[in-house]
Structure formats: C-alpha cells, structure tokens
XYZ file of C-alpha atoms in Angstrom:
490
model
C 0.000 0.000 0.000
C 1.582 3.237 -1.151
C 0.659 6.303 0.855
C -0.709 9.102 -1.393
C 1.870 11.738 -2.215
C -0.500 14.550 -1.208
C -1.063 13.158 2.298
C 0.918 15.189 4.831
C 2.652 13.071 7.473
C 0.250 10.529 9.072
C 3.053 7.979 8.655
C 2.202 6.298 11.939
C -1.520 6.068 11.142
C -0.887 4.818 7.615
C 1.520 2.135 8.843
C -0.999 0.983 11.482
C -3.758 0.748 8.881
C -1.481 -1.084 6.472
C -0.526 -3.699 9.059
C -4.161 -4.246 9.923
C -5.381 -4.406 6.318
C -2.746 -6.696 4.788
C -2.616 -9.068 7.764
C -2.824 -12.498 6.045
C -4.453 -14.343 8.959
C -7.708 -16.148 8.262
C -10.965 -14.726 9.534
C -12.545 -11.316 9.326
C -11.206 -8.739 11.765
C -12.564 -5.510 13.215
C -10.855 -2.156 13.673
C -12.018 1.140 15.166
C -10.750 4.533 13.974
C -11.693 7.694 15.861
C -10.614 11.288 16.246
C -12.030 14.775 16.439
C -13.543 16.242 13.304
C -11.390 17.782 10.566
C -8.321 15.638 11.339
C -8.342 13.851 7.971
C -9.833 10.484 8.998
C -12.023 10.252 5.913
C -9.124 11.137 3.613
C -6.953 8.561 5.364
C -9.489 5.720 5.172
C -10.655 6.503 1.659
C -7.027 6.515 0.509
C -6.428 3.159 2.207
C -9.449 1.686 0.430
C -8.247 3.006 -2.930
C -4.727 1.685 -2.342
C -5.937 -1.796 -1.347
C -9.007 -2.087 -3.559
C -11.406 -1.885 -0.635
C -14.938 -0.633 -0.041
C -15.715 2.718 1.570
C -19.153 3.781 2.792
C -19.795 7.160 4.372
C -22.888 7.184 6.554
C -25.151 10.204 6.838
C -27.813 11.323 9.271
C -30.724 9.303 7.925
C -33.362 6.784 8.884
C -32.379 3.151 9.180
C -34.262 2.233 6.013
C -32.584 4.996 3.992
C -29.122 3.982 5.217
C -29.802 0.377 4.168
C -30.826 1.591 0.717
C -27.674 3.714 0.447
C -25.291 0.927 1.449
C -27.148 -1.462 -0.899
C -26.581 0.923 -3.802
C -22.953 1.615 -2.837
C -22.079 -2.070 -2.532
C -23.871 -2.847 -5.814
C -21.776 -0.209 -7.585
C -18.591 -1.543 -5.968
C -19.125 -5.279 -6.528
C -21.206 -5.330 -9.727
C -23.208 -8.445 -8.737
C -25.544 -10.255 -11.145
C -28.514 -8.613 -9.455
C -28.514 -5.447 -7.329
C -28.410 -5.681 -3.561
C -31.557 -4.795 -1.628
C -30.752 -5.400 2.020
C -33.773 -5.738 4.271
C -31.702 -5.922 7.444
C -28.253 -4.939 8.660
C -27.464 -8.602 9.305
C -27.725 -9.174 5.540
C -25.603 -6.112 4.801
C -22.860 -7.150 7.250
C -22.658 -10.639 5.740
C -22.305 -9.066 2.288
C -19.442 -6.929 3.638
C -17.787 -10.054 5.023
C -18.151 -11.745 1.643
C -15.939 -9.037 0.079
C -12.947 -10.678 1.770
C -13.418 -14.249 0.591
C -10.379 -14.232 -1.692
C -7.936 -11.817 0.016
C -7.590 -9.322 2.853
C -9.609 -6.254 1.891
C -10.468 -3.066 3.833
C -14.171 -2.399 4.378
C -14.805 1.042 5.884
C -18.002 2.358 7.453
C -17.379 6.029 8.143
C -19.445 8.090 10.595
C -20.671 4.900 12.235
C -22.394 6.858 15.082
C -24.976 8.126 12.559
C -26.041 4.546 11.829
C -26.198 3.596 15.501
C -28.308 6.654 16.278
C -30.961 5.295 13.899
C -30.423 1.652 14.914
C -28.946 1.166 18.413
C -28.713 -2.616 17.838
C -25.931 -2.267 15.236
C -22.971 -2.910 17.596
C -24.677 -6.114 18.753
C -25.281 -7.145 15.146
C -21.557 -6.709 14.390
C -20.757 -8.667 17.546
C -22.933 -11.551 16.356
C -21.528 -11.431 12.813
C -17.971 -11.663 14.166
C -18.522 -14.671 16.439
C -15.237 -16.648 16.437
C -16.569 -19.852 14.837
C -19.223 -18.342 12.603
C -18.778 -19.610 9.032
C -19.210 -16.197 7.425
C -16.422 -14.838 9.602
C -13.956 -17.710 9.248
C -14.378 -17.770 5.458
C -13.693 -14.036 5.192
C -10.635 -11.839 5.423
C -12.544 -8.573 5.370
C -10.866 -5.938 7.514
C -13.887 -4.072 8.869
C -13.108 -0.516 9.972
C -15.708 1.473 11.910
C -14.925 5.178 12.034
C -16.454 8.092 13.905
C -15.816 11.640 15.090
C -18.023 11.577 18.184
C -15.298 10.761 20.706
C -17.739 10.153 23.534
C -19.545 7.502 21.478
C -16.418 5.939 19.980
C -14.795 5.759 23.408
C -17.698 3.636 24.652
C -17.712 1.318 21.638
C -14.976 -0.966 23.001
C -15.285 -0.173 26.704
C -16.713 -1.994 29.684
C -19.557 -4.319 28.767
C -20.037 -2.900 25.262
C -20.980 -5.548 22.654
C -17.796 -5.047 20.622
C -15.397 -5.186 23.562
C -12.753 -7.818 22.789
C -13.682 -7.998 19.106
C -11.366 -5.284 17.726
C -7.811 -5.851 16.530
C -7.173 -2.140 15.919
C -8.112 0.924 17.963
C -6.591 3.894 16.158
C -6.959 7.496 17.330
C -6.172 10.120 14.683
C -4.816 13.071 16.652
C -4.247 16.696 15.646
C -0.762 17.537 14.401
C 1.584 18.605 17.184
C 3.159 22.059 17.171
C 6.178 20.972 15.103
C 4.212 19.119 12.449
C 1.645 21.911 12.301
C 4.397 24.429 11.530
C 5.605 22.245 8.660
C 2.048 21.758 7.420
C 1.380 25.501 7.390
C 4.828 26.011 5.806
C 5.919 28.414 8.551
C 9.646 28.543 9.273
C 9.634 31.295 11.906
C 9.007 29.542 15.272
C 7.413 32.573 16.941
C 4.923 32.946 14.113
C 4.333 29.190 14.098
C 3.372 29.189 17.770
C 1.058 32.174 17.301
C -0.768 30.385 14.486
C -0.891 27.145 16.476
C -2.439 29.016 19.402
C -5.293 30.043 17.111
C -6.023 26.987 14.949
C -4.045 24.180 16.586
C -3.021 21.187 14.510
C -6.214 20.460 12.585
C -5.265 19.906 8.912
C -8.614 20.922 7.422
C -8.299 24.433 8.806
C -5.613 25.279 6.308
C -6.600 23.290 3.247
C -10.370 23.690 3.220
C -11.317 26.370 5.738
C -8.580 28.945 5.029
C -8.206 27.869 1.382
C -4.455 27.497 1.792
C -3.998 30.988 3.215
C -0.964 30.965 5.520
C 0.731 34.054 6.983
C 3.587 35.107 4.732
C 5.713 36.216 7.691
C 5.600 37.657 11.236
C 4.305 41.011 9.974
C 1.386 39.272 8.267
C 0.010 37.525 11.373
C -2.460 40.253 12.390
C -3.749 40.561 8.851
C -4.051 36.764 8.567
C -6.193 36.585 11.716
C -8.572 39.266 10.446
C -8.926 37.801 6.955
C -9.463 34.196 8.113
C -10.620 33.420 11.656
C -12.323 36.786 12.304
C -13.799 37.078 8.814
C -17.530 36.188 8.781
C -17.168 35.097 5.145
C -14.906 32.145 6.013
C -15.906 28.770 7.521
C -13.359 29.262 10.310
C -15.462 32.099 11.691
C -18.248 29.812 12.979
C -16.279 26.576 13.285
C -15.893 26.718 17.081
C -19.664 26.927 17.456
C -20.246 24.045 15.055
C -17.746 21.798 16.844
C -19.874 21.972 19.956
C -23.172 21.566 18.109
C -21.929 18.437 16.295
C -21.369 16.467 19.504
C -24.346 14.096 19.928
C -24.162 14.031 23.749
C -24.407 17.827 24.032
C -28.150 18.379 23.682
C -28.505 21.792 25.348
C -25.308 23.632 24.494
C -25.952 26.721 26.647
C -24.454 25.334 29.846
C -21.569 23.687 27.991
C -20.694 26.972 26.304
C -20.702 28.693 29.686
C -18.376 26.073 31.184
C -15.922 26.562 28.319
C -16.193 30.339 28.691
C -15.366 30.009 32.392
C -12.212 28.038 31.587
C -11.231 30.549 28.889
C -11.493 33.296 31.520
C -8.896 31.509 33.640
C -11.230 29.606 35.972
C -9.439 26.291 35.673
C -10.799 24.486 38.749
C -14.278 23.101 39.404
C -14.735 25.632 42.171
C -13.593 28.456 39.913
C -15.996 27.407 37.170
C -18.861 27.084 39.629
C -18.150 30.552 41.025
C -17.981 32.076 37.539
C -21.318 30.477 36.628
C -22.835 31.228 40.049
C -23.752 27.576 40.525
C -22.880 24.781 42.892
C -19.881 22.648 41.956
C -22.143 19.582 41.857
C -24.336 21.266 39.227
C -21.500 21.417 36.706
C -20.013 17.961 37.306
C -22.047 16.412 34.494
C -21.256 19.005 31.783
C -17.569 18.840 32.719
C -17.594 15.050 32.311
C -19.429 15.269 28.987
C -16.986 17.867 27.646
C -14.105 15.634 28.740
C -15.599 12.602 26.978
C -16.102 14.697 23.845
C -12.407 15.650 23.841
C -13.165 19.361 24.216
C -12.013 19.747 27.815
C -8.883 18.167 29.287
C -8.270 17.490 32.966
C -4.728 17.961 34.261
C -3.777 16.567 37.648
C -1.740 18.795 39.946
C 1.539 16.887 40.257
C 2.182 18.304 43.728
C -1.280 18.083 45.304
C -3.697 15.162 45.211
C -7.293 15.734 44.106
C -6.659 19.265 42.841
C -7.140 18.909 39.073
C -7.330 21.840 36.719
C -9.011 21.987 33.329
C -8.037 23.427 29.986
C -9.780 23.656 26.636
C -8.318 20.951 24.406
C -9.057 22.575 21.037
C -7.145 25.863 20.470
C -9.776 27.273 18.107
C -12.446 26.898 20.814
C -10.178 28.589 23.357
C -9.579 31.432 20.882
C -13.305 31.732 20.184
C -14.250 32.023 23.848
C -11.439 34.397 24.747
C -11.576 36.675 21.709
C -14.686 36.173 19.583
C -17.623 35.282 21.814
C -17.480 38.440 23.987
C -17.793 40.683 20.892
C -19.701 38.363 18.559
C -22.241 40.992 17.499
C -19.467 43.320 16.369
C -17.631 40.597 14.475
C -20.728 39.519 12.561
C -20.812 42.902 10.888
C -18.415 42.834 7.888
C -15.466 45.196 8.126
C -15.138 45.165 11.915
C -12.515 42.420 12.201
C -9.427 44.676 12.169
C -10.923 47.042 14.737
C -11.912 44.206 17.069
C -8.552 42.469 16.719
C -6.617 45.623 17.507
C -8.560 45.946 20.762
C -8.140 42.230 21.542
C -4.382 41.809 21.052
C -3.499 42.200 24.743
C -6.230 39.757 25.740
C -4.982 37.308 23.114
C -1.482 37.433 24.583
C -2.571 36.924 28.197
C -5.562 34.577 27.826
C -4.572 32.555 24.765
C -0.884 32.773 23.873
C 0.514 32.556 27.398
C -1.404 29.411 28.460
C -0.866 27.830 25.048
C 2.877 28.424 25.225
C 2.975 26.728 28.624
C 1.173 23.691 27.221
C 3.537 23.488 24.237
C 6.454 23.549 26.700
C 4.928 20.612 28.573
C 4.347 18.747 25.306
C 7.966 19.362 24.319
C 9.245 17.997 27.629
C 7.104 14.874 27.287
C 7.498 14.090 23.592
C 10.538 15.884 22.176
C 13.114 16.564 24.884
C 16.164 14.310 24.923
C 15.786 12.075 28.023
C 19.488 12.599 28.734
C 18.935 16.348 28.985
C 16.127 15.788 31.493
C 18.028 13.181 33.438
C 15.676 10.381 32.439
C 12.554 9.461 30.494
C 9.505 11.290 31.873
C 6.548 9.117 32.811
C 4.335 12.201 32.825
C 4.666 15.949 32.506
C 2.256 18.299 34.198
C 2.035 21.414 36.304
C 0.936 22.321 39.794
C 1.292 24.500 42.850
C 4.007 24.131 45.507
C 3.145 25.606 48.906
C 5.559 27.491 51.123
C 4.074 26.934 54.577
C 6.375 29.437 56.277
C 5.605 32.258 53.863
C 2.007 31.083 53.520
C 2.080 31.374 49.769
C 1.977 29.116 46.765
C 4.249 28.947 43.717
C 2.871 27.885 40.347
C 5.106 25.497 38.412
C 4.438 25.601 34.668
C 6.338 22.429 33.768
C 7.050 19.462 36.039
C 8.541 16.263 34.583
C 8.080 13.173 36.745
C 10.230 10.090 36.138
C 9.547 6.385 36.670
C 9.369 5.389 40.328
C 10.890 1.865 40.082
C 9.692 0.952 43.565
C 11.097 4.052 45.252
C 10.085 7.689 45.383
C 9.445 8.968 41.890
C 12.214 11.280 40.694
C 11.308 14.854 39.893
C 13.337 15.076 36.699
C 12.781 18.772 36.059
C 10.716 21.805 36.940
C 10.357 24.754 34.635
C 8.920 28.215 34.218
C 7.496 29.374 30.879
C 7.260 33.044 29.887
C 5.919 33.913 26.453
C 6.494 37.639 26.337
C 9.121 38.226 29.048
C 12.885 38.198 28.770
C 13.869 35.827 31.565
C 16.534 36.730 34.099
C 18.298 35.450 37.185
C 15.226 36.081 39.376
C 13.323 33.369 37.472
C 16.138 30.905 38.134
C 16.274 31.763 41.829
C 12.531 31.202 42.036
C 12.923 27.715 40.545
C 15.714 26.902 42.996
C 13.524 27.962 45.908
C 10.655 25.816 44.590
C 12.997 22.830 44.263
C 14.008 23.288 47.915
C 10.339 23.344 48.945
C 9.627 20.146 47.012
C 12.640 18.522 48.690
C 11.284 19.481 52.108
C 7.843 18.070 51.260
C 9.489 14.706 50.583
C 7.106 13.425 47.939
C 9.644 13.295 45.103
C 13.338 12.516 44.817
C 14.902 15.869 43.918
C 18.568 14.843 44.042
C 18.998 15.427 40.301
C 16.130 17.784 39.464
C 16.947 20.030 36.495
C 15.751 23.627 36.234
C 14.238 24.675 32.905
C 13.616 28.215 31.714
C 11.323 28.487 28.667
C 10.981 31.844 26.975
C 9.434 33.193 23.822
C 11.336 36.481 24.237
C 14.818 35.295 25.209
C 17.135 35.407 28.218
C 19.348 38.138 29.642
C 23.119 37.844 29.961
C 23.106 37.046 33.698
C 20.802 34.101 33.214
C 22.821 32.837 30.265
C 26.004 33.030 32.342
C 24.319 31.174 35.216
C 23.122 28.448 32.846
C 26.618 27.992 31.421
C 28.039 27.652 34.931
C 25.325 25.275 36.219
C 24.839 21.908 34.498
C 21.419 21.539 36.129
C 20.052 24.648 34.366
C 18.718 24.651 30.812
C 17.429 27.520 28.702
C 14.887 26.525 26.051
C 13.880 29.053 23.422
C 11.383 28.855 20.572
C 13.953 27.504 18.138
C 14.633 24.565 20.438
C 10.927 23.926 21.005
C 10.550 23.630 17.242
C 13.775 21.698 16.680
C 15.248 24.507 14.612
C 18.606 24.917 16.348
C-alpha cells in the first residue's frame, strides 16, 4: 500500500492501517478509527481503500431504512453483482461486507458509524454476532472491517466496559491533531514565533488550512495580524463559525448553553471546578455532568496537579475553541458585521497574549518535555509531565510550576526530573532561576519526590538576559529553552 503523495505526514496512522489491512491471517477482523472532526480520517481511510481495492461507505444522518438503501446501492456499484443488492436488514448487509474478503484481505470502511447507531442502536450487537469466532461467514472471510467516527464520547464507549464489541477489535486507532512541530511544517511556517502564534489560534487540525482557510498561511511575522482578520475573524470564512459548530456536532451535548458557559469560564482563567462554579454562580455539583461530557467529547482536558492530590485543573483541548471564547464570543455581534474584524482584533491583542498565547505556550512547553526533549537532557525518560502549585508553609504562599517532569518510580520515590517556568512575552533573568531553585528546595522538604537530580528549565518566547545565560553555562542543572529549540530549529 503506497501512501498518497498529497497526504501530509500521518506515517504512523498509515503504517498501522497497512498492518491491519494486509494481515494475512484467516478470519474477518474488526478495527475502530476515531478522532475529532477535521483531522483527515475520511481522507486517510478513503485513501487506504483506494490503495488496497477496498470498499468505503460514508454514513449520513438518515433513517435506518434509507441507510440500508444507500449501502445497498454503494455495494452494488462496488461489486457489480448479477442482481442489485436490496438489504432488508443490517445482518444481511454485514454478511455481504464479510463476503468481500473471501479471496484476500480487503479493507471495508463504514465512516461516521455513530450516525447509523443513532438510527439503529442494535448495530454494535449485530456486528458482535456477525464476528462470532466460529461463525462460518467470519472464518471464510478476510474482510478488515473498519468502523470510524468523530463523536469521541460515542467511539470511546464502543470498546469499553460491557459494550458488545469489547474484545472484538484488533485495531483501535486514534487520529490526533498535528503537534506544534508538524503543524508548523504543514502551514509552511519557518519562523518559530509565528508558528506558535498560528498554532495558538487553529491548533493542529489539517482541514483548517486546506479547506477552511483555502491554503492561506501568513507570509511572515508582519502578516500575522492581517491573517487573523482575513481568516478566523472574517464572517465570510468557515473558520469564523467553526468553534460553534464543533460543539453543536457532539451528539451528547443536547442543550449547548451550559456547555458553552463552562468553556467560557475556563477561557477566563477559571481552571478548577470551584472556579468554574463561582464564575457560573452555581454549585460545583451542578456542573459535574457538563464537565464530564466535555471531557468525553475531547473538548475539555483534565490535568492533575503533580504536587497536590485531588486538585485537578481543566483546559480547553481545542485551540480554536479557546480562541473563540477568549476573543470572539465576547464581541460576537461586532464581528458579525463585515469590516469590523481589524478594529476588534486591535482591541483584543493584549487579551490574546494573556488569555490565549501565554497558556498555550505553557502547554507546548509541557508537550515538548514529554514528547521531544532528549531524556538525557532531562536526566531520564519522563513518565508524565504536568504542572501544579508548591506551597511554602512558612511564607504562607503558593508557587505555580508551569512544567514538572516526573520520572519512573521503580519501587522508590518517583524522581522529579525537572521543573520549569514558561514566559511567552518576558525576557527571563536570574530572578526566574532563583525562584525555581527555591521551589525545588520546597519540594525537597515536602518529601514526595526525589529531587537529588532535578533540572531547572527556563522556557521563553522572548529570550534570556546575559546574567541568566552566564548562570546556565556555569550550572549543568540549568537549561534555557527558546522557541527555536521547542521547534527543533537549532
């Protein structure tokens, strides 16, 4: 299977699909592919079907009878049987899909599977029955059935707990957004500062460049403001309303008003359950359900405080939604009027830096420490990277730690590999380093982690002064990480 030349990256996903599809073992097998919308799942699966001569069916929101007619027509066109298919039941349709693999391994894709289940909740059980281990139709087939969906809450339940298909799948593939480095390459941005600004707005969703922005990428740092106003803040472009549609498309979010308010609370900096409840003037118990639903939908992410148990914080997982709530939603009426984008953006730049860019930069620093940093430079392979608050009981104050890399415990106290501070718009100096040293001493006193070899990391989007550079050169436990290093450009 040759990957299409116009498919950017997705090497890992393509290799996983290829292994699953060409697996020569006897018997039909089942795979599940999920991921948030606009990540290129359909392109990926359709390309795999074309490369391997498989069958692709894209479900739509329709009645059960209409969906059966559509898959009958699609399979008739694909197989060219002596007489057209007219499936009366899904059991018949599934057996016909299994029959496609009688001679060789062949991919059989049902995209947007949640639409079909919405009209016929018995479908997962019907697939379970069709894939019984000793069933003749299964053993005689080498169809590689792939069920795909964008509703993460639904897809997450498909193979979980006592779900009918639990234990039946040989592939569970999540198609993720591009990380900050791949997104920069995809948008063809070589300047790391500009790349991070763009990533803070649209994240790593491929469709936002190709389809939604029609290939429009900022030509350079001086073009960023203009790019924002002509794409995301332009009511003529699909990006303008995309954040609203992402929420409306989630099947478990029936009344979006409360969910929008929860996201707005997080965008305003209320990252704890108590903070959200206070912002919404509700009890914390009243918002437990919407928080859980937003988590299941992949729109809200819970981060554990690495220094304090049971003190999680929340962040919006999709940058475009964070940008919408911080910048667009408060002045939506003004933005809907054509010609106001530049005026609104000029007044919103400071808010963008503090509410969007700063928190996003911190998260990119954590992602870098977890996925890109050389383990030798951190003193080991991090088991997890998070953030938290370290309390100074004597001074009765708390210190926020932007980056905390925790190593593998190996039966003893887990090593605190590194702690770091991230400043997007500040030139960092010796005071930042002294703060980190004081925090390390406090963590040592608390005794939860082994701090014998804890490194101190300074992340800055604006650079470092001479005193800090000299201190870093003289101290092997101090590292300075700039934007070029975050993007692997040095």
